[in-house]
Amino acid sequence: MIPYELIFKKRNGGRLTPDEIRFLVDSYTRGGLPDYQMSAFLMAVYFRGMDKTETAALTQSMMDSGESLDLRGRFKVRTADKHSTGGVGDKVSLPLAPAVAAFGVPVPMMSGRGLGHTGGTLDKLESIPGFRTRLTKEEFLGVLDRVGCAIIGQTDRIAPADKKMYSLRDVTATVDCIPLIAASILSKKLAAGPESLVLDVKTGDGAFMREMADSKRLAVEMLGICREAGREAVAFITDMDQPLGLAVGNALEIRETIDCLSGAGPADLRELVVVFGGEMLRLAGKTKSAADGRKAIAAALSDGRAKRKFAEMVEAQGGDARVIGQSGGLPASKYVEAVKSPRTGTIQKLAARDVGVASLMLGAGRTRSEDVIDPAAGILLAKKVGDRVKKGETLAYLYANDASRLPPARERYLGALKIGAGQPKKRKLIWQILK
Ligand code: URA
């Protein structure tokens, strides 16, 4: 095959065969195809798009460029996983994985790190002393066998083609292209071998996709890839206009996770855990309907089964499970500042992106992948959209280990807020379900 001809075909709006796509991905991963030809191909895809078969072939080729697991038939019950496109305060995976595993459904979860204003599941887990997110394939399978759920990070051996292509997309203005995004996400997610998948596509101010139409296109694209790959999937479009829950920042979000696993915590977080968990139990064949699944998950959160499973996972991955009790053990910051409301009124807006950036400014996030994060830093919200507040009342608490970070983060946080008269229109938490 001649790369020039394949680029020419795509540039002119043609359809590439799975073999042609595999040839391009394989040659690029091995170093045979230069950056300039892959850049031209990516730009051609940006303008001409890809159909379902092409996108599925791209995903499969990227996944096959590295290690992957095939868990089909390994367990008596079908495995299930969840993927979120990311947001601010989105810690749903943490209580969800053990809640689902408490019913004997294996949850092999491959997660990511935070970048920019969004947080990452791995960073949150690593705020638990000793917790290891880098497990070998054998260790990962061992934890899955013994506990039923394991959460690990992507290694260099998982979808190396995506790593190389993403770096190129980053500098060639081809990141915001739905087929490329869908293939990139799923080449990594499907490598951990889940047989079924719940997709949480966030929409709104703090989401990767800020417009509903784009979020829907991404959801449809990912569902198509899952279908072609023989994995049953359901996609939810959920709100990310304001942060999810009250905690934003790594150790703070672990504490909120433990609250949720204790049958308490914020209602929006609990709702997503119950709804996604219910769907995962149905997809795995554990319950007849998602409604039965939701009841089961709600019960496991209330009666301690999900929390016990979380403790088992933490211990199996080397973490100090004592943090799950009320005895502390999570990193704490030196400084805590209560931010007071400048006026009386009702919270009209709490822009998720600005809250995420404020948390990053406190030390909780990174602007470059090599940055070191402060696990104790972050924001605990006391008020959210629709809440009444009096002048001088606390709106939020800022946590930092470096006092000089507090004033700029406070400014940024206050910039996220709009306080006014009247009750704002209530936004839905779950906008749409697609199958
Ligand atoms: N996340 C990914 O993993 N890949 C993309 O292309 C965009 C978001």
Short mmCIF file of C-alpha atoms and ligand atoms in Angstrom, two decimals, residues 83 85 154 162 166 169 174-178 180-188 208-209 218, ligand 1:
data_model
loop_
_atom_site.label_atom_id
_atom_site.label_comp_id
_atom_site.label_asym_id
_atom_site.label_seq_id
_atom_site.Cartn_x
_atom_site.Cartn_y
_atom_site.Cartn_z
CA HIS A 83 -16.27 5.73 30.90
CA THR A 85 -15.52 12.11 29.10
CA GLN A 154 -2.86 3.31 31.14
CA ASP A 162 -3.02 6.69 20.37
CA TYR A 166 -2.69 12.33 20.15
CA ARG A 169 -3.19 16.00 16.90
CA THR A 174 -6.96 18.02 14.86
CA VAL A 175 -7.99 17.26 18.46
CA ASP A 176 -11.60 18.44 18.14
CA CYS A 177 -12.68 15.86 15.61
CA ILE A 178 -15.41 13.48 16.79
CA LEU A 180 -10.69 10.81 16.22
CA ILE A 181 -11.83 11.55 19.79
CA ALA A 182 -14.11 8.51 19.91
CA ALA A 183 -11.42 6.18 18.53
CA SER A 184 -8.82 7.61 20.91
CA ILE A 185 -10.98 7.17 24.00
CA LEU A 186 -12.22 3.70 23.15
CA SER A 187 -8.87 2.30 21.94
CA LYS A 188 -7.70 2.69 25.54
CA PHE A 208 -14.85 18.50 26.96
CA MET A 209 -17.91 18.88 24.69
CA LEU A 218 -19.73 11.84 20.31
N1 URA B 1 -9.59 12.08 25.49
C1 URA B 1 -8.87 11.15 24.81
O1 URA B 1 -8.45 10.15 25.38
N2 URA B 1 -8.66 11.34 23.50
C2 URA B 1 -9.13 12.42 22.82
O2 URA B 1 -8.92 12.52 21.64
C3 URA B 1 -9.85 13.38 23.55
C4 URA B 1 -10.09 13.17 24.89
#
